[in-house]
């Protein structure tokens, strides 16, 4: 059995909603393959390995880590001659890497700005395929020691807030929500991507963050998510772009965007 390989690049109070990663994510994929964790490998890869196996390289938004790793493993198990290597990071950084010639067969990005930064030839040959959405939520550690419950609490000087960097899709979404609500948050740190922001919150280095709903699900109860009031609600669309034309690449594109994949994304906290 082969395994996917992953690397990282570098005025209305709502009721808290604690969300556990649903068992249905594995159940969704069980008919094809079991869920497994990824192992770290270098980002770059060659199309054909020394053993003659086909290798498909995917660059993906860090917020897609859990469902994409499971889907990649399922694809490998259904196609024994294919190895899927996935590298995760900020969508903005990944788009820049593709534009600079980084080897990749598929890129899965959050936000329209990141997709727009891809080379025009890539998106003309294979138009972007929207496949999921992600809602921004107000997130706190499960114990919520700072008693954060609404966006306005983020202005309190005793509340340490962590956000994604402004250039990342999660950072742009957070800035949009805060600006819409007229909130100047007490930000103590801005992190490179969604997973790094989640890590700060889980480690107790912040009292609150604006994160994706899928990150709250992935935290498995360690983090509580509070939906944003509708006037300030922000969602991000995810799109996949095929960069090369090998049959195994086209096959993986279908596997990452078909109805079964969309069910897996929903189980991991994505929409619609």
GROMACS .gro file of C-alpha atoms in nm:
model
  272
    1UNK     CA    1   0.000   0.000   0.000
    2UNK     CA    2   0.138   0.336  -0.095
    3UNK     CA    3   0.085   0.653   0.104
    4UNK     CA    4   0.050   1.015   0.006
    5UNK     CA    5   0.347   1.226   0.104
    6UNK     CA    6   0.301   1.573   0.243
    7UNK     CA    7   0.521   1.872   0.315
    8UNK     CA    8   0.457   2.223   0.448
    9UNK     CA    9   0.580   2.542   0.277
   10UNK     CA   10   0.624   2.795   0.466
   11UNK     CA   11  -2.373   4.321   1.797
   12UNK     CA   12  -2.513   3.982   1.830
   13UNK     CA   13  -2.378   3.727   2.066
   14UNK     CA   14  -2.365   3.387   1.911
   15UNK     CA   15  -2.359   3.060   2.095
   16UNK     CA   16  -2.025   2.877   2.085
   17UNK     CA   17  -2.017   2.577   1.858
   18UNK     CA   18  -1.768   2.305   1.938
   19UNK     CA   19  -1.713   2.080   1.643
   20UNK     CA   20  -1.530   1.747   1.634
   21UNK     CA   21  -1.378   1.609   1.317
   22UNK     CA   22  -1.653   1.378   1.193
   23UNK     CA   23  -1.582   1.011   1.167
   24UNK     CA   24  -1.771   1.031   0.839
   25UNK     CA   25  -1.458   1.167   0.667
   26UNK     CA   26  -1.293   0.827   0.694
   27UNK     CA   27  -1.623   0.650   0.636
   28UNK     CA   28  -1.671   0.844   0.313
   29UNK     CA   29  -1.341   0.713   0.184
   30UNK     CA   30  -1.353   0.365   0.335
   31UNK     CA   31  -1.496   0.203   0.025
   32UNK     CA   32  -1.183   0.306  -0.161
   33UNK     CA   33  -0.912   0.319   0.105
   34UNK     CA   34  -0.848   0.370   0.476
   35UNK     CA   35  -0.745   0.704   0.620
   36UNK     CA   36  -0.378   0.743   0.706
   37UNK     CA   37  -0.135   1.015   0.805
   38UNK     CA   38   0.112   1.167   0.561
   39UNK     CA   39   0.489   1.149   0.579
   40UNK     CA   40   0.720   1.439   0.507
   41UNK     CA   41   0.920   1.450   0.180
   42UNK     CA   42   1.080   1.725  -0.025
   43UNK     CA   43   0.847   1.951  -0.222
   44UNK     CA   44   1.000   1.885  -0.562
   45UNK     CA   45   0.951   1.556  -0.741
   46UNK     CA   46   1.003   1.402  -1.080
   47UNK     CA   47   0.715   1.276  -1.295
   48UNK     CA   48   0.857   0.921  -1.297
   49UNK     CA   49   1.031   0.770  -0.996
   50UNK     CA   50   1.331   0.537  -1.019
   51UNK     CA   51   1.100   0.238  -0.986
   52UNK     CA   52   0.894   0.356  -1.282
   53UNK     CA   53   0.596   0.472  -1.079
   54UNK     CA   54   0.397   0.775  -1.190
   55UNK     CA   55   0.426   1.060  -0.942
   56UNK     CA   56   0.168   1.340  -0.926
   57UNK     CA   57   0.274   1.653  -0.740
   58UNK     CA   58   0.003   1.867  -0.578
   59UNK     CA   59   0.043   2.210  -0.418
   60UNK     CA   60  -0.248   2.281  -0.183
   61UNK     CA   61  -0.373   2.539   0.064
   62UNK     CA   62  -0.280   2.438   0.418
   63UNK     CA   63  -0.645   2.446   0.526
   64UNK     CA   64  -0.708   2.149   0.292
   65UNK     CA   65  -0.461   1.923   0.475
   66UNK     CA   66  -0.700   1.675   0.636
   67UNK     CA   67  -0.944   1.598   0.350
   68UNK     CA   68  -0.684   1.620   0.076
   69UNK     CA   69  -0.445   1.383   0.251
   70UNK     CA   70  -0.724   1.127   0.285
   71UNK     CA   71  -0.835   1.169  -0.076
   72UNK     CA   72  -0.479   1.138  -0.205
   73UNK     CA   73  -0.429   0.815  -0.011
   74UNK     CA   74  -0.755   0.677  -0.147
   75UNK     CA   75  -0.645   0.759  -0.501
   76UNK     CA   76  -0.310   0.586  -0.451
   77UNK     CA   77  -0.479   0.274  -0.319
   78UNK     CA   78  -0.717   0.267  -0.615
   79UNK     CA   79  -0.426   0.326  -0.858
   80UNK     CA   80  -0.128   0.115  -0.738
   81UNK     CA   81   0.107   0.261  -0.999
   82UNK     CA   82   0.065   0.620  -0.883
   83UNK     CA   83   0.228   0.812  -0.598
   84UNK     CA   84   0.071   1.142  -0.490
   85UNK     CA   85   0.298   1.398  -0.328
   86UNK     CA   86   0.126   1.694  -0.164
   87UNK     CA   87   0.291   2.012  -0.040
   88UNK     CA   88   0.083   2.247   0.176
   89UNK     CA   89   0.122   2.618   0.238
   90UNK     CA   90  -0.028   2.962   0.199
   91UNK     CA   91  -0.221   2.986  -0.128
   92UNK     CA   92  -0.050   3.315  -0.210
   93UNK     CA   93   0.293   3.158  -0.171
   94UNK     CA   94   0.197   2.850  -0.371
   95UNK     CA   95   0.067   3.061  -0.659
   96UNK     CA   96   0.397   3.253  -0.660
   97UNK     CA   97   0.589   2.926  -0.668
   98UNK     CA   98   0.392   2.804  -0.968
   99UNK     CA   99   0.450   3.136  -1.146
  100UNK     CA  100   0.823   3.095  -1.079
  101UNK     CA  101   0.829   2.749  -1.232
  102UNK     CA  102   0.801   2.521  -0.931
  103UNK     CA  103   0.727   2.166  -1.049
  104UNK     CA  104   0.362   2.080  -0.992
  105UNK     CA  105   0.086   1.895  -1.170
  106UNK     CA  106  -0.211   2.029  -0.974
  107UNK     CA  107  -0.264   2.332  -0.753
  108UNK     CA  108  -0.557   2.372  -0.510
  109UNK     CA  109  -0.591   2.725  -0.379
  110UNK     CA  110  -0.807   2.928  -0.144
  111UNK     CA  111  -0.937   3.261  -0.268
  112UNK     CA  112  -0.978   3.418  -0.608
  113UNK     CA  113  -0.671   3.638  -0.568
  114UNK     CA  114  -0.436   3.340  -0.548
  115UNK     CA  115  -0.589   3.184  -0.858
  116UNK     CA  116  -0.556   3.514  -1.044
  117UNK     CA  117  -0.182   3.513  -0.965
  118UNK     CA  118  -0.127   3.190  -1.160
  119UNK     CA  119   0.021   3.213  -1.509
  120UNK     CA  120  -0.249   3.297  -1.762
  121UNK     CA  121  -0.150   3.001  -1.978
  122UNK     CA  122  -0.227   2.760  -1.696
  123UNK     CA  123  -0.578   2.885  -1.630
  124UNK     CA  124  -0.654   2.920  -2.000
  125UNK     CA  125  -0.559   2.563  -2.083
  126UNK     CA  126  -0.738   2.419  -1.780
  127UNK     CA  127  -0.989   2.666  -1.630
  128UNK     CA  128  -1.008   2.667  -1.249
  129UNK     CA  129  -1.257   2.423  -1.097
  130UNK     CA  130  -1.432   2.559  -0.784
  131UNK     CA  131  -1.481   2.266  -0.548
  132UNK     CA  132  -1.537   2.391  -0.191
  133UNK     CA  133  -1.601   2.691   0.031
  134UNK     CA  134  -1.488   2.777   0.383
  135UNK     CA  135  -1.656   3.013   0.628
  136UNK     CA  136  -1.457   3.238   0.860
  137UNK     CA  137  -1.537   3.197   1.231
  138UNK     CA  138  -1.433   3.358   1.559
  139UNK     CA  139  -1.223   3.094   1.730
  140UNK     CA  140  -1.107   3.055   2.090
  141UNK     CA  141  -0.937   2.783   2.293
  142UNK     CA  142  -1.197   2.539   2.420
  143UNK     CA  143  -1.173   2.673   2.777
  144UNK     CA  144  -1.203   3.032   2.647
  145UNK     CA  145  -1.023   3.188   2.946
  146UNK     CA  146  -1.060   3.542   2.806
  147UNK     CA  147  -1.439   3.500   2.775
  148UNK     CA  148  -1.445   3.599   2.410
  149UNK     CA  149  -1.792   3.574   2.257
  150UNK     CA  150  -1.838   3.845   1.992
  151UNK     CA  151  -1.618   4.029   1.742
  152UNK     CA  152  -1.616   4.341   1.961
  153UNK     CA  153  -1.427   4.143   2.226
  154UNK     CA  154  -1.127   4.139   1.993
  155UNK     CA  155  -1.071   4.509   2.067
  156UNK     CA  156  -1.014   4.447   2.437
  157UNK     CA  157  -0.650   4.507   2.537
  158UNK     CA  158  -0.655   4.194   2.753
  159UNK     CA  159  -0.744   3.974   2.454
  160UNK     CA  160  -0.449   3.857   2.244
  161UNK     CA  161  -0.564   3.805   1.887
  162UNK     CA  162  -0.380   3.611   1.618
  163UNK     CA  163  -0.460   3.634   1.246
  164UNK     CA  164  -0.314   3.511   0.920
  165UNK     CA  165  -0.086   3.753   0.738
  166UNK     CA  166  -0.272   4.008   0.529
  167UNK     CA  167  -0.149   3.857   0.202
  168UNK     CA  168  -0.289   3.511   0.275
  169UNK     CA  169  -0.653   3.437   0.188
  170UNK     CA  170  -0.737   3.372   0.554
  171UNK     CA  171  -0.579   3.708   0.645
  172UNK     CA  172  -0.767   3.896   0.375
  173UNK     CA  173  -1.092   3.733   0.491
  174UNK     CA  174  -1.020   3.832   0.852
  175UNK     CA  175  -0.941   4.190   0.755
  176UNK     CA  176  -1.262   4.209   0.551
  177UNK     CA  177  -1.473   4.087   0.844
  178UNK     CA  178  -1.309   4.323   1.094
  179UNK     CA  179  -1.336   4.623   0.862
  180UNK     CA  180  -1.702   4.547   0.795
  181UNK     CA  181  -1.772   4.536   1.168
  182UNK     CA  182  -1.563   4.847   1.236
  183UNK     CA  183  -1.338   4.651   1.472
  184UNK     CA  184  -0.972   4.726   1.542
  185UNK     CA  185  -0.853   4.400   1.691
  186UNK     CA  186  -0.574   4.373   1.947
  187UNK     CA  187  -0.353   4.167   1.716
  188UNK     CA  188  -0.034   4.028   1.870
  189UNK     CA  189   0.075   3.810   1.578
  190UNK     CA  190   0.003   3.741   1.211
  191UNK     CA  191   0.095   3.395   1.087
  192UNK     CA  192   0.191   3.266   0.744
  193UNK     CA  193  -0.119   3.052   0.686
  194UNK     CA  194  -0.432   2.906   0.844
  195UNK     CA  195  -0.261   2.607   1.008
  196UNK     CA  196   0.010   2.824   1.166
  197UNK     CA  197  -0.261   3.053   1.304
  198UNK     CA  198  -0.450   2.756   1.445
  199UNK     CA  199  -0.132   2.627   1.608
  200UNK     CA  200  -0.081   2.956   1.794
  201UNK     CA  201  -0.434   2.929   1.933
  202UNK     CA  202  -0.398   2.564   2.031
  203UNK     CA  203  -0.071   2.635   2.211
  204UNK     CA  204  -0.238   2.900   2.426
  205UNK     CA  205  -0.034   3.181   2.271
  206UNK     CA  206  -0.351   3.372   2.182
  207UNK     CA  207  -0.699   3.418   2.327
  208UNK     CA  208  -0.881   3.439   1.995
  209UNK     CA  209  -0.836   3.414   1.621
  210UNK     CA  210  -1.033   3.444   1.302
  211UNK     CA  211  -1.003   3.104   1.140
  212UNK     CA  212  -1.177   2.885   0.886
  213UNK     CA  213  -1.458   2.659   1.006
  214UNK     CA  214  -1.257   2.362   0.875
  215UNK     CA  215  -0.970   2.452   1.110
  216UNK     CA  216  -1.206   2.435   1.408
  217UNK     CA  217  -1.323   2.092   1.290
  218UNK     CA  218  -0.965   1.976   1.244
  219UNK     CA  219  -0.877   2.086   1.599
  220UNK     CA  220  -1.097   1.804   1.733
  221UNK     CA  221  -1.247   1.991   2.026
  222UNK     CA  222  -0.936   2.187   2.126
  223UNK     CA  223  -1.083   2.500   1.970
  224UNK     CA  224  -1.433   2.648   1.977
  225UNK     CA  225  -1.579   2.824   1.674
  226UNK     CA  226  -1.838   3.101   1.690
  227UNK     CA  227  -2.014   3.186   1.362
  228UNK     CA  228  -1.984   3.548   1.256
  229UNK     CA  229  -2.306   3.755   1.237
  230UNK     CA  230  -2.438   3.758   0.881
  231UNK     CA  231  -2.352   4.123   0.806
  232UNK     CA  232  -1.984   4.042   0.861
  233UNK     CA  233  -1.975   3.680   0.748
  234UNK     CA  234  -1.699   3.598   0.499
  235UNK     CA  235  -1.646   3.281   0.297
  236UNK     CA  236  -1.356   3.179   0.077
  237UNK     CA  237  -1.390   2.973  -0.241
  238UNK     CA  238  -1.138   2.697  -0.321
  239UNK     CA  239  -1.042   2.620  -0.678
  240UNK     CA  240  -0.828   2.351  -0.838
  241UNK     CA  241  -0.619   2.402  -1.151
  242UNK     CA  242  -0.464   2.122  -1.357
  243UNK     CA  243  -0.115   2.224  -1.471
  244UNK     CA  244  -0.002   1.920  -1.673
  245UNK     CA  245  -0.176   1.672  -1.903
  246UNK     CA  246  -0.072   1.322  -1.799
  247UNK     CA  247  -0.363   1.075  -1.766
  248UNK     CA  248  -0.290   1.010  -1.398
  249UNK     CA  249  -0.303   1.386  -1.333
  250UNK     CA  250  -0.642   1.418  -1.503
  251UNK     CA  251  -0.760   1.119  -1.302
  252UNK     CA  252  -0.657   1.274  -0.974
  253UNK     CA  253  -0.825   1.602  -1.070
  254UNK     CA  254  -1.151   1.411  -1.116
  255UNK     CA  255  -1.101   1.231  -0.784
  256UNK     CA  256  -1.046   1.560  -0.599
  257UNK     CA  257  -1.352   1.734  -0.745
  258UNK     CA  258  -1.619   1.466  -0.790
  259UNK     CA  259  -1.924   1.411  -0.570
  260UNK     CA  260  -1.739   1.175  -0.339
  261UNK     CA  261  -1.464   1.430  -0.282
  262UNK     CA  262  -1.716   1.704  -0.211
  263UNK     CA  263  -1.874   1.481   0.052
  264UNK     CA  264  -1.532   1.442   0.213
  265UNK     CA  265  -1.477   1.819   0.211
  266UNK     CA  266  -1.815   1.876   0.378
  267UNK     CA  267  -1.729   1.619   0.645
  268UNK     CA  268  -1.410   1.816   0.714
  269UNK     CA  269  -1.600   2.140   0.769
  270UNK     CA  270  -1.603   2.289   0.422
  271UNK     CA  271  -1.910   2.402   0.230
  272UNK     CA  272  -2.128   2.453   0.053
   0.00000   0.00000   0.00000
